[in-house]
Amino acid sequence: MHVVTLDSDTDFDGWRKAARALAMNDVRPADVTWRVKGAAPDLFDDEAETQLPEVPKGAFSVPASFMELAESAILHSDPTRFTLLYRLLWRLRTNHDLMEIATDPDVAQANALARAVRRDVHKMHAFVRFREVGREREARYVAWFEPEHHIVERAAPFFASRFADMPWSILTPELSAHWDGSRVSFTSGVSKAEAPTEDRLEEVWLRYYASIFNPARLKVKAMEKEMPKKYWQNLPEAKLIQPLIAAASRRTSAMIAEPGTEPHKPQKRVEETAMTRTPKAHAHAAAQTSHDVEPTDLQTLREEAAGCRACPLWKDATQTVFGEGPAHAPLMLVGEQPGDKEDLAGHPFVGPAGQMLDRALEEAGIDRSKVYVTNAVKHFKFVARGKIRLHQKPATPEIKACRPWYERELAAVRPALVVAMGATAAQSVFGKITQVTKNRGQIVDLPDGPQAMITVHPSYLLRLPDAEAKAREYELFVKDLKVAAAALKRAHAA
Amino acid sequence: MELLRKLEILADAAKYDASCASSGTEMRDSRDGKGLGSTAPGMGICHSYAPDGRCISLLKVLLTNACNFDCLYCVNRASSNVARARFTVDEVVKLTIDFYRRNYIEGLFLSSGIIRSPDYTMEQVVSVARKLREEHRFRGYIHLKTIPEADEALIAEAGRYADRLSINIETPLEESLTQLAPEKDQRAIRRTMGRLRLKLDETAEAKKTVRRAKPPRFAPAGQSTQMIVGADEANDRVILSTSANLYGAYKLKRVYYSAFSPIPDASRALPLQAPPLVREHRLYQADWLMRFYGFDADEIVEENEGMLPLDIDPKLAWALRHRDRFPLDINKASREELLRVPGFGTRTVQRILATRRTTTIRFADLAQLNVVRNKALPFIVLSDHRPSPSLLDGAGLRARLRPKPQQLGFGF
């Protein structure tokens, strides 16, 4: 029989050294007794401590997960923990995957110990209550806490990094931790009588605790699960728990029984707010766009469209994304619908497709700031896939429902040329389904008004899988835009 | 007014906000000796619990409970007769620091009634955070309530100081918000959420690209929101699809559900009754299924049902409706399938996957895997367990799995 005496309850290094020597000398777990220096004598006390055997050359490795687990589990107050951990180590020599087997009783027990330790550390971080000793600049902060396991050293660094600028001490029955502003030191445990019993702020804290409690939602079990009663004796607010519970149902029934106040008539207020809101909306829109000042009619359209409910798309979208650009731009670009980014920002063509469009416009020699940009459908249509909103093609009823906005925009802007980008835009501009590939790049006259042209939508270019096709289609897109630029020049000359 | 009385009024007014989290932010500490505070790595710390079962991790107060708005569900509405109070900026700052030093809290959650204008109110809220960060070098957690329609520059400043920003969607149905909160505009709330998300995306993007200057900090713990449940007609299906939309559109960290509870001096237009706490609980479970278990909003509640069952949890309800997919051999099933077994949590599934790589899982192992056995057994197959087909197909299964009704008590 080997008897190993560790320096303290938390002597992980001592345990590790001994365990390594024993395991490498094939000493079976059943043949080792572990004890802690100064602990109460037990059955094997008369057995002399054994000299640790020499460690043979060579090494065996253990998974990192075991070391991590052992370092936590050893802090548990269970006296059999050293034996359990040695048994695990012993078994790991022949079964390297042992730690992965959550159903193994030894693994499960060690996990349970480590979990209890982690929980105790967490509760110490949470439930330590400092009391101020002395005032202001001379103040020290002293707490009393009774941990269940040997966790003071494990828990102390948290307080050091959180309360680095104040001297504090945490007193416990087993060990006390102190911070002097630069390092943590430990002294032996003390009795509760040595801890301060009051703090000038405690009354304020109790008042807060009582006020933040909602008597209409009593859930005592839920509270006890997270704040077990064993901690209550050192929590100042715990003395309020019983009176608060006792008064809860009376307070709630009183609220329910009390005659309610007359519901407020909101009409007048709504008008007021509507009035106070409008100028702000103006200011906001003006600040957002660097374009020319728009005449009121376009602005009026924009405000009316903001509340549009002509199809159900408004429900899930953030906002109506209306067209933007100079009031009498010679060129009007019509896209399909706002995308994710446009929906959030409230401006058309600000996402990836917008950036692609900007680049192509520049290459075609068109100044975007002189172009009116809008979409055939003005709300984002999508399906939610987890945390992503997948763009959906608008359906004909939605395009039709939104068309009046496009028509009114067209009437207000009166451009010389309208470029429809993609099939949805073409449907809106021409009032019927019109093929993109067959008709792209041709300038046609629209009845009573501007000329029009069809090209692809820039997001079509983004979706192309291979780089070669992308480059080729991009060139074609720029080519179409150059045709539009040339048509504009002709229109301007005429 | 004395400070204690103010605290009483302004904490009481803040207790209807369900948000309590102090998690998911960047790591900070004060080991350099030039400040106070740290953020907890991983999850935040709940420093206490109230008898309503809710965690107290932050000093949750309003700057003022005076409000121009008249939202009928809100105790602070303009027409209510509750006592009013207003903290000064310095009072909130001092309270936060004083509480923090005693380890009562993780930080501050500051909200406010809307006074004068949205911009003025937001400016006041921001100035508390600014003072904490700049004058007191406070490194604890700060959550600020964003006032809808406040100026963009103020929002950016709020994000510089705060860990989390939130703005409450209030009600799932836009129509009911119009009725209950005539001055609130759900479109404006959504626009603000959209702006917050763009800012968050921008900051995340800037962090990825190498630059000389660090991007301005913006709410590292993201944004969250709250929906009131039970003050209007919206059913659970509507509520969950609203949440799914909010998560997808604005990348919210959390949607909180707050069962509408009786308030002092309530409006007569509201249902006066005890709050539907079980329903709230089921919604949180369903929300969890969407975020961590791969469920879509519209498969959690049957289209023709509209409401989550109150007697059993939503995952069990789903499994009972999809018995054809069970029983599942847990030594073979995929992760996605395992996540749908009643009584299995995400950690359980993780452990099953790790364990079965080296060994076969048997009936006796279930105890170690932290499986809720009575819920799971009818749905799973093990080498030494197979539920009888009549059990899984039988009409009595639901009744069997439903917890026995209990007399509600206070546990004392």
Coordinates of N, CA and C in Angstrom, one line a residue, chain A residues 97 100-103 105 108 115 122 124-130 132 141 158-166 199-205 207-209 211-220 222-224 226-227 229 232 237 241-242 244-245 249 251-252 255-256 258 260-264 266 269-270 273 277 280 284 288 309 314-319 340-341 344-345 382 385-389, chain B residues 4 7-8 11-12 15-16 29-31 35-40 43-54 56 58-61 68 70 77-79 81 95 98-106 119 149 152 174 182-183 185 187 190-191 194-195 197-198 245 248-250 259 261-269 272-275 277 280 351 354-355 357-359 365 368-369 410-412:
Chain A
D97 N -9.2 7.4 -25.4 CA -10.5 8.1 -25.7 C -11.4 8.2 -24.5
E100 N -13.9 11.0 -23.7 CA -15.0 11.3 -24.6 C -16.2 10.5 -24.2
I101 N -16.0 9.5 -23.4 CA -17.2 8.6 -23.1 C -17.9 9.1 -21.9
A102 N -18.9 10.0 -22.2 CA -19.6 10.6 -21.1 C -20.4 9.6 -20.3
T103 N -20.6 8.4 -20.8 CA -21.5 7.5 -20.1 C -20.6 6.6 -19.1
P105 N -18.9 5.7 -15.8 CA -19.2 6.2 -14.5 C -18.1 7.0 -13.9
A108 N -18.2 10.3 -15.7 CA -19.4 11.1 -15.3 C -19.2 11.7 -13.9
R115 N -18.1 20.1 -12.4 CA -19.3 21.0 -12.6 C -19.7 21.7 -11.3
H122 N -18.6 30.2 -9.7 CA -19.5 31.2 -10.3 C -20.4 31.8 -9.2
M124 N -19.7 32.2 -6.1 CA -18.8 33.1 -5.3 C -18.6 34.4 -6.1
H125 N -18.4 34.4 -7.4 CA -18.3 35.6 -8.1 C -19.6 36.4 -8.0
A126 N -20.7 35.7 -8.0 CA -22.0 36.4 -8.0 C -22.4 36.9 -6.6
F127 N -22.1 36.1 -5.6 CA -22.8 36.4 -4.3 C -21.9 37.0 -3.2
V128 N -20.6 37.2 -3.5 CA -19.8 37.9 -2.6 C -20.4 39.3 -2.5
R129 N -20.5 39.8 -1.2 CA -21.0 41.2 -1.0 C -20.0 41.9 -0.2
F130 N -19.3 42.9 -0.9 CA -18.3 43.7 -0.2 C -19.0 44.7 0.8
E132 N -18.1 48.2 2.9 CA -17.1 49.3 3.0 C -16.7 49.5 4.4
Y141 N -12.7 47.3 1.2 CA -13.9 46.5 1.0 C -13.7 45.1 1.4
F158 N -10.7 36.7 -10.5 CA -11.8 37.5 -11.0 C -12.0 38.8 -10.3
F159 N -11.9 38.7 -9.0 CA -12.1 40.0 -8.2 C -10.9 40.9 -8.4
A160 N -9.7 40.4 -8.6 CA -8.5 41.2 -8.8 C -8.6 42.0 -10.1
S161 N -9.2 41.3 -11.2 CA -9.2 42.0 -12.4 C -10.5 43.0 -12.5
R162 N -11.4 42.7 -11.7 CA -12.6 43.5 -11.7 C -12.4 44.8 -10.7
F163 N -11.9 44.5 -9.6 CA -11.8 45.6 -8.6 C -10.4 45.9 -8.3
A164 N -9.7 46.2 -9.4 CA -8.2 46.4 -9.3 C -7.9 47.8 -8.6
D165 N -8.8 48.7 -8.6 CA -8.5 50.0 -8.0 C -8.9 50.2 -6.6
M166 N -9.3 49.1 -5.9 CA -9.7 49.3 -4.5 C -9.2 48.1 -3.7
D199 N -23.0 48.1 6.0 CA -22.4 49.0 5.0 C -23.4 50.1 4.8
R200 N -22.9 51.3 4.5 CA -23.8 52.5 4.4 C -24.8 52.4 3.2
L201 N -24.4 51.5 2.2 CA -25.2 51.4 1.0 C -26.3 50.3 1.1
E202 N -26.2 49.5 2.1 CA -27.0 48.3 2.1 C -28.5 48.6 2.1
E203 N -28.9 49.7 2.7 CA -30.3 50.1 2.8 C -30.8 50.5 1.3
V204 N -29.9 51.1 0.6 CA -30.2 51.5 -0.8 C -30.4 50.3 -1.7
W205 N -29.5 49.3 -1.5 CA -29.5 48.1 -2.2 C -30.8 47.3 -1.9
R207 N -33.6 48.6 -0.9 CA -34.7 49.3 -1.5 C -34.8 49.0 -3.0
Y208 N -33.7 48.9 -3.7 CA -33.7 48.5 -5.1 C -34.2 47.1 -5.3
Y209 N -33.7 46.2 -4.5 CA -34.2 44.8 -4.6 C -35.7 44.7 -4.4
S211 N -37.9 47.0 -5.0 CA -38.6 47.7 -6.1 C -38.6 47.0 -7.4
I212 N -37.5 46.3 -7.7 CA -37.4 45.7 -9.0 C -38.2 44.4 -9.1
F213 N -38.7 43.9 -7.9 CA -39.5 42.7 -7.9 C -40.9 43.0 -8.3
N214 N -41.4 42.2 -9.2 CA -42.8 42.4 -9.7 C -43.7 41.4 -9.0
P215 N -44.6 41.8 -8.0 CA -45.4 40.9 -7.2 C -46.3 40.1 -8.1
A216 N -46.6 40.6 -9.3 CA -47.6 39.8 -10.1 C -47.0 38.6 -10.8
R217 N -45.7 38.4 -10.6 CA -45.0 37.3 -11.3 C -44.3 36.4 -10.3
L218 N -44.9 36.1 -9.2 CA -44.2 35.2 -8.2 C -43.7 33.9 -8.8
K219 N -42.4 33.6 -8.7 CA -41.9 32.3 -9.2 C -40.8 31.9 -8.2
V220 N -41.2 31.5 -7.1 CA -40.2 31.2 -6.0 C -39.3 30.1 -6.3
A222 N -38.2 29.1 -9.2 CA -37.1 29.6 -10.2 C -36.0 30.3 -9.5
M223 N -36.4 31.1 -8.5 CA -35.4 31.9 -7.7 C -34.5 30.9 -6.9
E224 N -35.2 30.0 -6.3 CA -34.4 29.1 -5.4 C -33.4 28.2 -6.2
E226 N -31.7 29.0 -8.8 CA -30.5 29.8 -9.1 C -29.8 30.4 -7.9
M227 N -30.6 30.6 -6.9 CA -30.0 31.2 -5.7 C -30.4 30.3 -4.5
K229 N -30.8 28.3 -1.1 CA -31.0 28.8 0.3 C -29.7 28.9 1.0
W232 N -28.2 32.2 1.3 CA -29.0 33.3 1.7 C -28.5 34.0 3.0
E237 N -29.9 41.0 1.0 CA -31.2 41.2 0.4 C -32.1 40.0 0.8
I241 N -36.9 38.5 1.2 CA -37.6 37.5 0.3 C -38.9 37.1 0.9
Q242 N -38.9 36.7 2.2 CA -40.2 36.2 2.8 C -41.2 37.3 2.9
L244 N -41.6 39.9 1.0 CA -42.0 40.3 -0.4 C -43.0 39.2 -0.9
I245 N -42.7 37.9 -0.6 CA -43.6 36.9 -1.1 C -44.9 37.0 -0.3
S249 N -49.4 38.5 -3.2 CA -50.7 38.2 -3.8 C -51.7 39.4 -3.4
R251 N -50.9 42.5 -3.0 CA -50.6 43.7 -3.9 C -51.1 43.4 -5.3
T252 N -51.0 42.2 -5.8 CA -51.5 41.9 -7.1 C -53.0 42.0 -7.2
M255 N -54.2 45.5 -7.3 CA -54.0 46.2 -8.6 C -55.2 45.8 -9.5
I256 N -55.5 44.5 -9.5 CA -56.6 44.0 -10.4 C -57.9 44.5 -10.0
E258 N -58.6 47.3 -8.3 CA -58.7 48.7 -8.4 C -59.4 49.1 -9.7
G260 N -59.8 50.7 -13.1 CA -58.8 51.3 -14.0 C -59.1 52.7 -14.3
T261 N -58.2 53.5 -14.8 CA -58.4 54.8 -15.3 C -59.1 54.8 -16.6
E262 N -59.8 55.8 -16.9 CA -60.5 55.9 -18.2 C -59.5 55.8 -19.3
P263 N -59.7 55.0 -20.3 CA -58.8 55.0 -21.4 C -58.6 56.3 -22.1
H264 N -57.4 56.7 -22.4 CA -57.1 58.0 -22.9 C -57.7 58.1 -24.4
P266 N -56.8 59.2 -27.8 CA -55.6 59.6 -28.4 C -55.6 60.5 -29.6
R269 N -53.6 63.8 -29.8 CA -52.2 63.6 -29.7 C -51.6 63.1 -31.1
V270 N -52.3 62.2 -31.7 CA -51.8 61.6 -32.9 C -51.6 62.7 -33.9
T273 N -48.5 64.6 -33.1 CA -47.2 64.0 -33.4 C -47.0 63.9 -34.9
R277 N -43.7 65.2 -36.5 CA -42.8 64.3 -37.2 C -42.4 64.7 -38.6
K280 N -39.3 66.6 -39.4 CA -38.1 65.8 -39.0 C -37.8 64.9 -40.2
H284 N -34.4 64.7 -42.3 CA -33.7 63.5 -42.3 C -33.3 63.1 -43.8
Q288 N -29.7 62.8 -45.8 CA -29.2 61.6 -46.3 C -28.8 61.6 -47.7
R309 N -49.8 50.3 -48.4 CA -50.2 49.0 -48.0 C -50.9 48.3 -49.1
W314 N -45.4 45.0 -47.3 CA -45.0 46.0 -46.3 C -44.8 45.3 -44.9
K315 N -45.5 44.2 -44.7 CA -45.6 43.7 -43.3 C -44.3 43.3 -42.8
D316 N -43.5 42.5 -43.6 CA -42.2 42.0 -43.0 C -41.1 42.9 -43.3
A317 N -41.3 43.8 -44.3 CA -40.2 44.7 -44.7 C -40.0 45.8 -43.6
T318 N -38.8 46.4 -43.6 CA -38.5 47.5 -42.6 C -39.2 48.8 -43.0
Q319 N -39.1 49.1 -44.3 CA -39.6 50.4 -44.8 C -39.8 50.4 -46.3
D340 N -31.7 43.3 -49.0 CA -31.5 43.3 -47.6 C -31.0 44.7 -47.1
K341 N -29.9 45.1 -47.7 CA -29.2 46.3 -47.2 C -30.1 47.6 -47.5
L344 N -32.8 47.9 -45.0 CA -32.3 48.4 -43.7 C -32.0 49.9 -43.8
A345 N -31.4 50.3 -44.9 CA -30.9 51.7 -45.0 C -32.0 52.7 -45.5
F382 N -38.8 38.7 -49.3 CA -37.8 37.7 -48.9 C -38.5 36.6 -48.2
R385 N -34.5 32.5 -43.8 CA -33.9 31.2 -43.6 C -32.9 31.4 -42.4
G386 N -33.4 31.0 -41.2 CA -32.6 31.2 -40.1 C -32.3 32.7 -39.9
K387 N -31.0 33.0 -39.9 CA -30.7 34.4 -39.7 C -30.4 35.2 -41.0
I388 N -30.8 34.6 -42.1 CA -30.6 35.2 -43.4 C -32.0 35.5 -44.1
R389 N -32.1 36.6 -44.7 CA -33.3 36.9 -45.5 C -32.9 36.7 -47.0
Chain B
L4 N -33.4 57.7 -2.0 CA -34.1 56.4 -1.8 C -35.5 56.3 -2.5
L7 N -35.1 56.2 -6.2 CA -34.7 54.8 -6.6 C -35.9 53.9 -6.6
E8 N -36.7 54.1 -5.6 CA -37.9 53.2 -5.5 C -38.8 53.4 -6.7
A11 N -36.9 52.4 -10.1 CA -36.6 50.9 -10.3 C -38.0 50.2 -10.5
D12 N -39.0 50.6 -9.7 CA -40.3 50.1 -9.9 C -40.8 50.2 -11.3
K15 N -39.2 47.7 -13.8 CA -39.3 46.2 -13.6 C -40.1 45.5 -14.6
Y16 N -40.7 46.2 -15.5 CA -41.5 45.5 -16.6 C -40.6 45.1 -17.8
D29 N -11.1 44.3 -18.6 CA -10.8 44.2 -17.1 C -10.1 45.5 -16.7
S30 N -9.7 45.6 -15.5 CA -9.1 46.8 -15.0 C -7.7 46.5 -14.4
R31 N -7.1 45.5 -14.9 CA -5.8 45.1 -14.2 C -4.7 46.1 -14.5
G35 N -8.8 51.9 -14.0 CA -10.2 52.0 -14.1 C -10.9 51.0 -13.1
L36 N -12.2 50.9 -13.3 CA -12.9 50.0 -12.4 C -13.8 49.1 -13.3
G37 N -13.7 47.8 -13.0 CA -14.7 46.9 -13.6 C -14.1 46.0 -14.6
S38 N -14.9 45.0 -15.0 CA -14.5 44.0 -16.0 C -15.8 43.5 -16.6
T39 N -15.7 42.7 -17.7 CA -16.9 42.0 -18.1 C -16.6 40.5 -18.0
A40 N -17.6 39.8 -17.6 CA -17.4 38.3 -17.4 C -17.1 37.6 -18.7
M43 N -20.5 33.9 -20.2 CA -21.8 34.4 -19.8 C -21.7 35.5 -18.7
G44 N -22.7 36.3 -18.6 CA -22.7 37.3 -17.6 C -23.0 36.7 -16.2
I45 N -23.0 37.5 -15.2 CA -23.2 37.0 -13.8 C -24.5 37.6 -13.3
C46 N -25.3 36.7 -12.8 CA -26.5 37.1 -12.1 C -26.2 37.3 -10.6
H47 N -26.2 38.5 -10.1 CA -25.8 38.7 -8.7 C -26.8 38.4 -7.7
S48 N -28.1 38.4 -8.1 CA -29.1 38.1 -7.2 C -30.3 37.6 -8.0
Y49 N -31.3 37.2 -7.3 CA -32.6 36.8 -7.9 C -33.7 37.4 -7.0
A50 N -34.7 37.8 -7.7 CA -35.9 38.3 -7.0 C -36.9 37.2 -6.9
P51 N -37.9 37.3 -6.0 CA -38.8 36.2 -5.8 C -39.7 36.0 -7.0
D52 N -39.6 36.9 -8.0 CA -40.3 36.6 -9.3 C -39.5 35.7 -10.2
G53 N -38.4 35.2 -9.7 CA -37.6 34.2 -10.4 C -36.6 34.9 -11.4
R54 N -36.6 36.2 -11.4 CA -35.8 36.9 -12.4 C -34.5 37.3 -11.8
I56 N -31.1 39.4 -11.2 CA -30.7 40.8 -11.1 C -29.2 40.8 -11.4
L58 N -28.0 43.7 -13.4 CA -27.7 45.1 -13.7 C -28.6 46.0 -12.8
L59 N -28.1 47.1 -12.6 CA -28.9 48.2 -12.0 C -29.8 48.6 -13.1
K60 N -31.1 48.2 -13.0 CA -32.1 48.5 -14.0 C -33.0 49.6 -13.6
V61 N -32.8 50.8 -14.1 CA -33.6 51.9 -13.7 C -34.0 52.8 -14.9
N68 N -44.0 61.7 -22.3 CA -45.0 62.4 -23.1 C -45.9 61.4 -23.8
D70 N -48.4 58.1 -24.3 CA -49.5 57.5 -23.6 C -49.8 56.1 -24.0
R77 N -47.2 55.9 -18.6 CA -47.9 56.6 -19.6 C -48.3 58.0 -19.1
A78 N -48.4 59.0 -20.0 CA -48.7 60.3 -19.6 C -50.0 60.4 -18.7
S79 N -51.0 59.6 -19.0 CA -52.3 59.8 -18.3 C -52.3 59.0 -17.0
N81 N -51.5 58.0 -13.0 CA -51.4 58.8 -11.8 C -50.3 58.4 -10.9
L95 N -24.7 55.9 -8.2 CA -25.4 54.7 -7.8 C -24.7 53.5 -8.5
D98 N -21.3 52.9 -6.9 CA -21.4 52.4 -5.6 C -21.9 51.0 -5.5
F99 N -22.9 50.6 -6.3 CA -23.4 49.3 -6.3 C -22.3 48.3 -6.8
Y100 N -21.6 48.8 -7.9 CA -20.7 47.9 -8.5 C -19.5 47.6 -7.6
R101 N -19.0 48.6 -6.8 CA -17.9 48.3 -5.9 C -18.2 47.3 -4.9
R102 N -19.5 47.1 -4.6 CA -19.9 46.1 -3.5 C -20.3 44.8 -4.2
N103 N -20.1 44.7 -5.5 CA -20.3 43.5 -6.2 C -21.8 43.1 -6.2
Y104 N -22.7 44.1 -6.2 CA -24.1 43.9 -6.2 C -24.5 43.6 -7.7
I105 N -23.8 44.2 -8.6 CA -24.2 44.3 -10.0 C -23.1 44.1 -11.0
E106 N -23.5 43.8 -12.3 CA -22.5 43.7 -13.4 C -22.4 45.0 -14.1
D119 N -34.6 63.3 -29.1 CA -33.2 63.6 -29.1 C -32.7 64.1 -27.7
E149 N -36.2 57.1 -33.3 CA -36.2 58.3 -34.0 C -35.2 59.3 -33.4
E152 N -29.1 60.1 -35.6 CA -28.2 59.1 -35.9 C -26.8 59.3 -35.1
E174 N -48.8 45.3 -35.6 CA -48.6 46.7 -35.8 C -49.9 47.4 -35.4
P182 N -50.5 55.1 -29.2 CA -50.7 55.9 -30.4 C -49.5 56.8 -30.8
E183 N -48.6 57.1 -29.9 CA -47.4 57.9 -30.4 C -46.3 57.0 -30.9
D185 N -44.5 54.3 -33.3 CA -44.7 53.9 -34.7 C -43.8 52.7 -34.9
R187 N -43.0 51.3 -37.5 CA -42.1 51.5 -38.7 C -40.8 52.2 -38.2
R190 N -38.7 49.8 -36.4 CA -38.0 48.9 -37.3 C -36.8 49.7 -38.0
R191 N -37.1 50.9 -38.4 CA -36.1 51.7 -39.1 C -34.8 51.8 -38.1
G194 N -33.0 48.6 -38.0 CA -32.3 48.5 -39.3 C -31.0 49.3 -39.3
R195 N -31.1 50.5 -38.8 CA -29.9 51.4 -38.7 C -28.9 50.8 -37.7
R197 N -28.5 47.6 -37.0 CA -27.9 46.5 -37.7 C -26.8 46.9 -38.7
L198 N -27.1 47.9 -39.5 CA -26.1 48.4 -40.5 C -24.8 48.8 -39.8
N245 N -38.7 37.0 -38.0 CA -38.4 38.1 -38.8 C -37.4 39.1 -38.2
G248 N -34.0 37.5 -38.2 CA -33.4 37.5 -39.6 C -33.1 38.9 -40.1
A249 N -34.0 39.8 -39.9 CA -33.8 41.2 -40.5 C -32.7 42.0 -39.7
Y250 N -32.7 41.9 -38.4 CA -31.9 42.8 -37.6 C -30.8 42.1 -36.8
A259 N -44.7 38.8 -20.4 CA -46.1 38.6 -20.2 C -46.7 39.9 -19.6
S261 N -48.3 42.3 -17.3 CA -48.8 42.0 -16.0 C -49.5 43.3 -15.5
P262 N -50.4 43.0 -14.6 CA -51.2 44.2 -14.1 C -50.3 45.3 -13.6
I263 N -50.7 46.5 -13.9 CA -49.9 47.6 -13.4 C -50.7 48.5 -12.5
P264 N -50.1 49.2 -11.6 CA -50.9 50.2 -10.8 C -51.5 51.2 -11.7
D265 N -52.7 51.6 -11.4 CA -53.4 52.6 -12.1 C -53.5 52.2 -13.6
A266 N -54.0 51.0 -13.8 CA -54.1 50.5 -15.2 C -55.2 51.2 -16.0
S267 N -55.0 51.1 -17.3 CA -56.1 51.6 -18.2 C -57.2 50.6 -18.3
R268 N -58.4 51.1 -18.4 CA -59.6 50.2 -18.5 C -59.6 49.5 -19.8
A269 N -58.8 49.9 -20.8 CA -58.8 49.3 -22.1 C -58.0 48.0 -22.1
L272 N -57.4 43.0 -17.4 CA -56.8 43.0 -16.1 C -56.9 41.7 -15.5
Q273 N -55.7 41.0 -15.5 CA -55.7 39.7 -14.9 C -54.2 39.3 -14.6
A274 N -54.0 38.2 -13.9 CA -52.7 37.8 -13.7 C -52.0 37.5 -15.0
P275 N -50.7 37.8 -15.0 CA -50.0 37.6 -16.3 C -49.9 36.1 -16.7
L277 N -48.0 33.6 -17.3 CA -46.6 33.2 -17.2 C -46.2 31.9 -17.9
E280 N -45.7 32.7 -21.5 CA -44.4 33.3 -21.7 C -43.3 32.3 -21.7
R351 N -22.9 15.3 -26.2 CA -22.3 14.1 -25.5 C -22.6 12.8 -26.2
A354 N -20.2 12.5 -29.2 CA -18.8 12.2 -28.8 C -18.7 10.7 -28.2
T355 N -19.7 10.3 -27.4 CA -19.7 9.0 -26.8 C -19.8 7.9 -27.8
R357 N -18.9 7.6 -30.8 CA -17.7 7.4 -31.6 C -16.9 6.2 -31.1
T358 N -16.9 6.0 -29.8 CA -16.1 5.0 -29.3 C -16.9 3.8 -28.6
T359 N -18.1 4.1 -28.3 CA -18.9 3.0 -27.7 C -20.4 3.1 -28.0
D365 N -27.0 4.0 -19.9 CA -26.2 5.2 -20.0 C -26.9 6.5 -20.0
Q368 N -26.4 9.1 -17.3 CA -25.2 9.9 -17.4 C -25.2 11.0 -18.5
L369 N -26.1 10.8 -19.4 CA -26.2 11.7 -20.6 C -27.1 12.9 -20.3
F410 N -46.4 28.4 -2.9 CA -45.3 29.4 -2.8 C -44.0 28.7 -2.5
G411 N -44.0 27.4 -2.2 CA -42.8 26.7 -1.9 C -42.2 27.1 -0.6
F412 N -43.1 27.5 0.4 CA -42.5 27.8 1.7 C -43.2 26.9 2.8

